[in-house]
Tab-separated table of C-alpha atoms and ligand atoms in Angstrom:
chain	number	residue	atom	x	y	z
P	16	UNK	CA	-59.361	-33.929	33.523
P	17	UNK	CA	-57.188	-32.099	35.590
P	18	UNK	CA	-53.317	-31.908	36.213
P	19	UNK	CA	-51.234	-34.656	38.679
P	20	UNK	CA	-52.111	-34.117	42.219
P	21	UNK	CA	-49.934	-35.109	45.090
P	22	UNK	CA	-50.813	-34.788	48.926
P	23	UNK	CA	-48.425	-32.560	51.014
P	24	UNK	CA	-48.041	-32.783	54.894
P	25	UNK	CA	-47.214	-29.029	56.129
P	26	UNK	CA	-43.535	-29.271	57.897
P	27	UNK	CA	-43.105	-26.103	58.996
P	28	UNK	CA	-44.751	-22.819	59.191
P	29	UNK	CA	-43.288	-19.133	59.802
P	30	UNK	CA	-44.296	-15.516	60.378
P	31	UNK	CA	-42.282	-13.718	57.564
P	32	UNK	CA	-43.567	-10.554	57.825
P	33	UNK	CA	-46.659	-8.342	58.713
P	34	UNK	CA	-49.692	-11.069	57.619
P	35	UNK	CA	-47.083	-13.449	56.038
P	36	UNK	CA	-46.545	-17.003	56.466
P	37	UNK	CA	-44.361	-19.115	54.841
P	38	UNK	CA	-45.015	-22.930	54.743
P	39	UNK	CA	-42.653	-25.764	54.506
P	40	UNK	CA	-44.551	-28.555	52.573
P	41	UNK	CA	-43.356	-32.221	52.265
P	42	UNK	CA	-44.557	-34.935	50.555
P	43	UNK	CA	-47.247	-36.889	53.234
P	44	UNK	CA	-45.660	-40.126	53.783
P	45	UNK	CA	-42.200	-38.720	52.842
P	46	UNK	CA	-40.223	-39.159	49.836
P	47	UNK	CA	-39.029	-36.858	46.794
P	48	UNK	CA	-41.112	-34.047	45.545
P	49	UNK	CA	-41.391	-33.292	42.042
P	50	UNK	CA	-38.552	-31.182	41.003
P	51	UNK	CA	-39.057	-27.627	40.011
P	52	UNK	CA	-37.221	-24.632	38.667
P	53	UNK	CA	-36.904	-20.888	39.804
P	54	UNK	CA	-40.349	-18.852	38.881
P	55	UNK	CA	-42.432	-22.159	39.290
P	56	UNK	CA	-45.602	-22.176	40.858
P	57	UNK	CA	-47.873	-24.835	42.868
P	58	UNK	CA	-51.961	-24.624	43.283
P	59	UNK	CA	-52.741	-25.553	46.934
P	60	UNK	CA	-56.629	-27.527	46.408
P	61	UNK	CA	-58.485	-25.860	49.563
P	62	UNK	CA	-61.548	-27.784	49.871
P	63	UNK	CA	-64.939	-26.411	48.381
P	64	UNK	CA	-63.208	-25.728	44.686
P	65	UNK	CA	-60.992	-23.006	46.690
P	66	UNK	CA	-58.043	-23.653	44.046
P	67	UNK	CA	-54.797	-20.941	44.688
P	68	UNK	CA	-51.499	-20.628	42.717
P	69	UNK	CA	-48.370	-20.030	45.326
P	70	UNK	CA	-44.973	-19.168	43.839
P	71	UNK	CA	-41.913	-21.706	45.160
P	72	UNK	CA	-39.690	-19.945	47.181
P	73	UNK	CA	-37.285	-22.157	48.471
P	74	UNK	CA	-34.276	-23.908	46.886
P	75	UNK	CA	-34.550	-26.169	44.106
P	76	UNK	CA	-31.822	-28.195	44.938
P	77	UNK	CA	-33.809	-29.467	48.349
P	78	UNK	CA	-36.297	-32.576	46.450
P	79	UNK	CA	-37.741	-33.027	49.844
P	80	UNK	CA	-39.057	-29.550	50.752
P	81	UNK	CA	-40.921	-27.169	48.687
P	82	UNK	CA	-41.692	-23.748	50.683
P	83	UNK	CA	-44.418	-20.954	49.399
P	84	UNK	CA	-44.811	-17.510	51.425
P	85	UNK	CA	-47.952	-16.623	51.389
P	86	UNK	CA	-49.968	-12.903	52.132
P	87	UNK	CA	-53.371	-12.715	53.748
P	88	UNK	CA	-55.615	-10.965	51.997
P	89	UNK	CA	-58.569	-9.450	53.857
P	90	UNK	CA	-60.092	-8.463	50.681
P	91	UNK	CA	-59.258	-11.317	48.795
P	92	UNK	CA	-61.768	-14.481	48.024
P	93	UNK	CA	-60.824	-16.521	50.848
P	94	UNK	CA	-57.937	-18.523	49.578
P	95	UNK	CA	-55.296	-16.917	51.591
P	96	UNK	CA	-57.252	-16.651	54.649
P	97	UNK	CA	-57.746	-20.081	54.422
P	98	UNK	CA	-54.024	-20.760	54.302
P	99	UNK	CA	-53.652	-18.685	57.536
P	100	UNK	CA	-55.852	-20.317	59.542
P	101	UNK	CA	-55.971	-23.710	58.928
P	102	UNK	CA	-52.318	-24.898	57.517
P	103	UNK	CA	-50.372	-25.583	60.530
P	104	UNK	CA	-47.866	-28.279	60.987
P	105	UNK	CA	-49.338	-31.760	60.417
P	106	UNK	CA	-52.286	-30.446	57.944
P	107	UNK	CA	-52.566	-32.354	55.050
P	108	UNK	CA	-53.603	-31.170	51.637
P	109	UNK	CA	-53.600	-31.701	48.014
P	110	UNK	CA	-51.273	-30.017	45.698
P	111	UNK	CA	-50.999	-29.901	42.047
P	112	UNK	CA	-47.907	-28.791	39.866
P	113	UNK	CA	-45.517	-27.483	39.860
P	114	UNK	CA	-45.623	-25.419	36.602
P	115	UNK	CA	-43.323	-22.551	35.297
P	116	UNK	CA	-44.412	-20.104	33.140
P	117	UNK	CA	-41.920	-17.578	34.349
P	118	UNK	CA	-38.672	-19.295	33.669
P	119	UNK	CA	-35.284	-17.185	34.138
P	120	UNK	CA	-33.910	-17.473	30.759
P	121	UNK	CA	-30.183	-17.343	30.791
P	122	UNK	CA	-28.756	-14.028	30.306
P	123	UNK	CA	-25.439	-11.710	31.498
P	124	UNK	CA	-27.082	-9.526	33.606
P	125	UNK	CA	-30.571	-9.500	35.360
P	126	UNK	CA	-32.563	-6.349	36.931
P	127	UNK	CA	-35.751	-7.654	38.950
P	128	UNK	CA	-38.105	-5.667	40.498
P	129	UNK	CA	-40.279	-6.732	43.278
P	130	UNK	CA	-43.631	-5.430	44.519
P	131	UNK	CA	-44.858	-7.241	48.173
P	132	UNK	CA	-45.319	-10.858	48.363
P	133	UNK	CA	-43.996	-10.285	44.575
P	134	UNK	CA	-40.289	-11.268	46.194
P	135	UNK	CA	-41.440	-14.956	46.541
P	136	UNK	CA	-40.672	-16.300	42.906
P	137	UNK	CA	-37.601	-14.065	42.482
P	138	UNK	CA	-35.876	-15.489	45.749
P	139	UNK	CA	-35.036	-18.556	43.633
P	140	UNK	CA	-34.624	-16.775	40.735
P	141	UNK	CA	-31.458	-14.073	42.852
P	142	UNK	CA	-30.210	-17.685	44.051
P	143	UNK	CA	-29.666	-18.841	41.117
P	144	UNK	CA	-28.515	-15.814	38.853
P	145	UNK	CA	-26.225	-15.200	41.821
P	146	UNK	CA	-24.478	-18.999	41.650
P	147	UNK	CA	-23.983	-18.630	37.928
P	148	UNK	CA	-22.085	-15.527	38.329
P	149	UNK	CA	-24.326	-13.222	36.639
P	150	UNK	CA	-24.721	-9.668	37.719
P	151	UNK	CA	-28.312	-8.695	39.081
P	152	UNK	CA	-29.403	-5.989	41.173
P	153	UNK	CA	-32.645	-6.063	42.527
P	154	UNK	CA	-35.127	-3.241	43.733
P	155	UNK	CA	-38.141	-4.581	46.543
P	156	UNK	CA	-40.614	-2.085	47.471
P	157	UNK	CA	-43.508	-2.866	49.530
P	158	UNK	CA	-45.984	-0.881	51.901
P	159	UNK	CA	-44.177	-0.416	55.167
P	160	UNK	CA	-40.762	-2.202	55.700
P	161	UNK	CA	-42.346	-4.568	58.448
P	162	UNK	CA	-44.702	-6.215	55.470
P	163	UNK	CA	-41.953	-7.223	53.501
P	164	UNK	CA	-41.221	-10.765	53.741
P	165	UNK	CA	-37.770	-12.234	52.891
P	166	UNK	CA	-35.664	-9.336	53.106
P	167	UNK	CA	-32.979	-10.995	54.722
P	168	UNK	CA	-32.304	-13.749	52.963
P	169	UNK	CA	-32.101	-11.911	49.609
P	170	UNK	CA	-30.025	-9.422	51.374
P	171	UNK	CA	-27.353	-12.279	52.209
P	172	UNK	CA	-27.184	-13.183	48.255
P	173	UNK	CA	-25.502	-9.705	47.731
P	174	UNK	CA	-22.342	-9.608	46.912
P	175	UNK	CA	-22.112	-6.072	47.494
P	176	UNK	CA	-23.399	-2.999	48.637
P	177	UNK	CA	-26.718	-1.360	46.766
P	178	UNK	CA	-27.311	-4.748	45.253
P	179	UNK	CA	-30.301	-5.285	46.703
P	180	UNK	CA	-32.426	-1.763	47.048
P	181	UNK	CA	-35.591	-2.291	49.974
P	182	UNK	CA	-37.620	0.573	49.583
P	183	UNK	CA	-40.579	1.008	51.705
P	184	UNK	CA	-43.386	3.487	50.321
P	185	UNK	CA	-44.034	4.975	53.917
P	186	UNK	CA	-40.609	5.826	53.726
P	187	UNK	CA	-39.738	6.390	49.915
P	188	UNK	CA	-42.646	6.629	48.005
P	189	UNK	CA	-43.403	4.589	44.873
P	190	UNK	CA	-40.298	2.468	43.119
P	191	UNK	CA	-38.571	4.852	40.760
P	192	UNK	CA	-38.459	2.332	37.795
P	193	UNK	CA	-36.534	4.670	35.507
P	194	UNK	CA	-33.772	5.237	37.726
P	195	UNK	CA	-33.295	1.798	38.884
P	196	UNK	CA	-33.424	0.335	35.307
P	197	UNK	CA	-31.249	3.135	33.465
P	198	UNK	CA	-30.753	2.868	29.892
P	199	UNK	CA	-31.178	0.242	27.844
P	200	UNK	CA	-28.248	-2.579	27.647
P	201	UNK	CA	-28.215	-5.328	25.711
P	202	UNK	CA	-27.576	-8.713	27.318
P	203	UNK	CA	-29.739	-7.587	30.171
P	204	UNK	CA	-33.182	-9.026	31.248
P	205	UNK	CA	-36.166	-7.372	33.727
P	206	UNK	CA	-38.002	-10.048	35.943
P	207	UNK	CA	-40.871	-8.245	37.415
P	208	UNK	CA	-43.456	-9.847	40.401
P	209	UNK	CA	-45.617	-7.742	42.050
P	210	UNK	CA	-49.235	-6.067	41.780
P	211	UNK	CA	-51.082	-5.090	38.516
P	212	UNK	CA	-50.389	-1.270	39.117
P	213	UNK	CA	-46.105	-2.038	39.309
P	214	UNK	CA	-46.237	-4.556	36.599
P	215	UNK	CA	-48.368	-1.933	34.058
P	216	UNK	CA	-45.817	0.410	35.743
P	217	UNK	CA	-42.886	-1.953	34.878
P	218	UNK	CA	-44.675	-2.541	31.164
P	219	UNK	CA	-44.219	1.394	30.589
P	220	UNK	CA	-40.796	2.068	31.960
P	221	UNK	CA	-39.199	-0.691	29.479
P	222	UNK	CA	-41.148	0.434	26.401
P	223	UNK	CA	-37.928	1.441	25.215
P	224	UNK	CA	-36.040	-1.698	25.770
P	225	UNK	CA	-35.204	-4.679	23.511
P	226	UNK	CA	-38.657	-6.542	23.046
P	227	UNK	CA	-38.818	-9.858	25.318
P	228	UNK	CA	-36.517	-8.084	27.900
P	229	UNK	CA	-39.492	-7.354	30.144
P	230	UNK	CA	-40.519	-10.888	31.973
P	231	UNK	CA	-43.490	-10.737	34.557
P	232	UNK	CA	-45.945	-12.732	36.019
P	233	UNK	CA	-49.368	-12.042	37.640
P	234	UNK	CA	-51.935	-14.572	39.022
P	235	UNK	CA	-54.495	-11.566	38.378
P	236	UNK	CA	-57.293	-12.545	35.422
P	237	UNK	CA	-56.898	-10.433	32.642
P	238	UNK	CA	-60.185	-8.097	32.783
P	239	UNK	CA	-61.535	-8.366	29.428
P	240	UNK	CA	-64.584	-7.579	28.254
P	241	UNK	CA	-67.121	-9.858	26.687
P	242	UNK	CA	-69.099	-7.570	25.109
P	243	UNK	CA	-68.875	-8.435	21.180
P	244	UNK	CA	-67.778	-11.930	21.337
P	245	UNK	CA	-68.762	-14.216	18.353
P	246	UNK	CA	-69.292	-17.667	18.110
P	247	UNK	CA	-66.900	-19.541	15.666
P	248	UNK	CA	-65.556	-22.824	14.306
P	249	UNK	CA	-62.855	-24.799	16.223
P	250	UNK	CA	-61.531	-28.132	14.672
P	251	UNK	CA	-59.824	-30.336	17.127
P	252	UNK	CA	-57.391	-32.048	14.452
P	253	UNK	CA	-56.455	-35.362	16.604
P	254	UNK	CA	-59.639	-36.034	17.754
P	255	UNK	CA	-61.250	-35.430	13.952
P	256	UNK	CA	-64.125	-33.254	15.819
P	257	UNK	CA	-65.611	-29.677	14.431
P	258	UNK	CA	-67.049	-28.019	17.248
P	259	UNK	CA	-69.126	-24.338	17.470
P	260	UNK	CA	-68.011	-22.471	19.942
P	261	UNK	CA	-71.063	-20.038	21.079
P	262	UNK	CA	-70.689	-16.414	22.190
P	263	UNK	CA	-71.305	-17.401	25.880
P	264	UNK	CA	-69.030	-20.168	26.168
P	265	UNK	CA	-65.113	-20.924	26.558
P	266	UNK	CA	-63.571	-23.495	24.216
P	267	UNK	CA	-62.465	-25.136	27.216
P	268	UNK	CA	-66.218	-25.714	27.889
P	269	UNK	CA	-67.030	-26.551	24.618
P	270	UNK	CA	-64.355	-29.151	24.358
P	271	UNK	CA	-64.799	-30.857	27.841
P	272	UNK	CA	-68.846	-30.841	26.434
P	273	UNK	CA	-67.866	-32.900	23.218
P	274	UNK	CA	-65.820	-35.695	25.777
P	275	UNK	CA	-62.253	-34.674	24.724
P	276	UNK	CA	-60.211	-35.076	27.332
P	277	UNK	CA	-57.708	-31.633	28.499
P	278	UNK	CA	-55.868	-30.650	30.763
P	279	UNK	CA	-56.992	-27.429	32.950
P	280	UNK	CA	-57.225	-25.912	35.939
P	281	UNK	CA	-57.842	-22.256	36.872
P	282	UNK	CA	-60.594	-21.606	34.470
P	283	UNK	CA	-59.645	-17.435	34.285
P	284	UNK	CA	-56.106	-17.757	31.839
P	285	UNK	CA	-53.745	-17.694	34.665
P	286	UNK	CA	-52.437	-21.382	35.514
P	287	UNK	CA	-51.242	-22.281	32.113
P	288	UNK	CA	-52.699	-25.702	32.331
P	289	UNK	CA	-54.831	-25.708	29.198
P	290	UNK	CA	-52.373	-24.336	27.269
P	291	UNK	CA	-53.174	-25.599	23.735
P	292	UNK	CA	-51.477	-25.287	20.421
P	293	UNK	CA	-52.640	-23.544	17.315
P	294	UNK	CA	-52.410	-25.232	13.855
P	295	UNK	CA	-54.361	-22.853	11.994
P	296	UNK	CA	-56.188	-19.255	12.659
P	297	UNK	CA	-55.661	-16.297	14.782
P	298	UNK	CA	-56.378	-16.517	18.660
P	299	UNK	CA	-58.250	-13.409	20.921
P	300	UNK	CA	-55.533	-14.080	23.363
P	301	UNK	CA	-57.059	-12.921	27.125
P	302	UNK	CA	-54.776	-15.032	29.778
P	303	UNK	CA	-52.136	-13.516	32.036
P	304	UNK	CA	-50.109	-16.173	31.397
P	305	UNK	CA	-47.958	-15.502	27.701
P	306	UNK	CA	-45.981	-13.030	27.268
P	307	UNK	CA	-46.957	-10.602	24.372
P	308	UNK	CA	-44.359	-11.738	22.068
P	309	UNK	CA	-45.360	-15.319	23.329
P	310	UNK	CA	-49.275	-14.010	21.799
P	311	UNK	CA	-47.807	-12.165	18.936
P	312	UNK	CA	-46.448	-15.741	17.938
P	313	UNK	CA	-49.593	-17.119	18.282
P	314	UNK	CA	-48.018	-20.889	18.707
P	315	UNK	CA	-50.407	-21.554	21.677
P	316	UNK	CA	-53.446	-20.254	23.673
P	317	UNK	CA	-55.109	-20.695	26.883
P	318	UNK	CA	-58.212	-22.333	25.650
P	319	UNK	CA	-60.127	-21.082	29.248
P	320	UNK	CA	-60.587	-17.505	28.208
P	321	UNK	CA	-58.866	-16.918	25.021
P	322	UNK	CA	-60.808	-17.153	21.925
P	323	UNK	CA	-60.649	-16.338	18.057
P	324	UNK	CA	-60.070	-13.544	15.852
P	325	UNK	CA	-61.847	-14.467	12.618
P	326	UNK	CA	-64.151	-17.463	11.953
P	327	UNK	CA	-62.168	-20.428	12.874
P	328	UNK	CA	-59.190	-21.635	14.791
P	329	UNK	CA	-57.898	-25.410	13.970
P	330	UNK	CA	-55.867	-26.885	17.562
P	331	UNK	CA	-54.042	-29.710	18.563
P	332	UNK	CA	-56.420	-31.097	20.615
X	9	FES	S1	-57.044	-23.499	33.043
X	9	FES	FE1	-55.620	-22.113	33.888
X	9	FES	S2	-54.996	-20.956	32.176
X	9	FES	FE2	-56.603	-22.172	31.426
């Protein structure tokens, strides 16, 4: 079974920046959208299983329009190429969500860091710190400054000079983390969006911070190997089942095998959709979707990827 889908008429479509388009979507036949909160993301469904997840990058406050920006990839898998070439105005298309995993949890004073198309979650995010008075700064780096996409309207939710910090690499090399983030201060939170390489980068330079200050979020699979993997028990408590989970299979496969009916979608840990909780045992958490306190609590787990540490896990399922 898979999540709600709704079908979307494209309104509106944009260059933003050097291979950049941002969409307007609307509900086909008009009508409110579901509502949706800064960090949220929606998965676009296009055609031949092509499923991709698209941060919301317009306001939350409009019900009627949600807007994604969206980078082509030339060596991506297709997705975004798709999205360049054939969503125009008029093009229908299925969408499913949204979802948040990347929530801006209230706080007195916000750094965010933003790598590329990375910007298109925090937009919201800035809008929003920025109308409840809160201090942010924010530091953008991309490759050249004619690929960064949305530069101007972040730039107008400054309130002051060397609030917002666009730093090109042609022109400045990599983002100097350490400088931009400074020392430690309580009451302040890191919101980080970008590619692997700044977010391991982002992961390093707040080592020293309060833990849960660092919040990120990549669409990227985790790469983990499968060498070594066990089978073991799961019981599904609701449904009264005991299932074996082999060495070469998901739980998520296992469980959609047996006829329970979940929720998933992305298959590779980085939707959220199947998240599942844990009554008893210790999950091998491999999703890009919890935080590591969130897998240190071990409350939930992506059952897609993630698996078990010992000989049994007992879920809610
Ligand atoms: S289906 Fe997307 S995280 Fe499991």
């Amino acid at each position: 079974m898979s999540v709600e889908e709704i079908e979307v008429v494209v309104a509106d479509r944009r260059a933003e920046a050097d291979a950049v388009v941002s969409l307007t979507l609307h509900r086909a036949g008009g009508g409110e959208l579901p509502p949706w909160t800064p960090g949220a993301h929606v998965e676009l469904l296009l055609g031949d299983d092509v499923v991709r997840q698209y941060s919301l990058c317009g306001d939350p406050a409009d019900g009627k329009s949600w807007r994604i920006a969206v980078l082509r990839e030339p060596g991506g898998r297709g997705g975004s190429d798709r999205v360049h070439t054939a969503l125009t105005p008029g093009t229908e298309l299925r969408v499913r969500g949204p979802r948040n995993h990347f929530g801006l949890v209230p706080a007195k004073r916000y750094l965010f860091v933003a790598g590329g198309i990375g910007i298109t979650p925090l937009l919201p995010m800035i809008r929003q710190a920025a109308a409840e008075g809160a201090e942010w700064r924010l530091l953008y780096g991309g490759r050249t400054r004619s690929s960064m996409a949305l530069v101007e309207e972040v730039r107008a939710l400054a309130a002051h000079d060397g609030q917002v910090s666009v730093r090109p690499q042609d022109e400045n090399g990599l983002l100097d983390l350490p400088a931009f983030l400074g020392d430690p201060e309580p009451g302040t939170l890191v919101y980080c969006c970008g590619p692997e390489g700044l977010l391991a980068a982002a992961e390093g330079a707040c080592a020293d911070w309060p833990p849960g200050t660092l919040h990120t979020e990549s669409f990227a699979p985790v790469a983990a190997s499968r060498e070594g993997d066990t089978g073991f028990e799961v019981e599904l408590r609701a449904s009264g089942l005991t299932l074996r989970v082999p060495s070469d299979r998901s739980v998520l496969d296992t469980v959609v095998e047996a006829g329970v009916q979940v929720l998933y979608s992305c298959t590779e840990g980085t939707c959220g959709t199947c998240e599942t909780d844990i009554l008893e045992g210790e999950a091998d958490h491999r999703d890009s979707v919890l935080t590591q306190a969130e897998q240190e609590a071990g409350q939930s787990m992506m059952i897609c990827v993630s698996r078990c540490r010992g000989p049994r896990l007992v879920l809610d399922l």
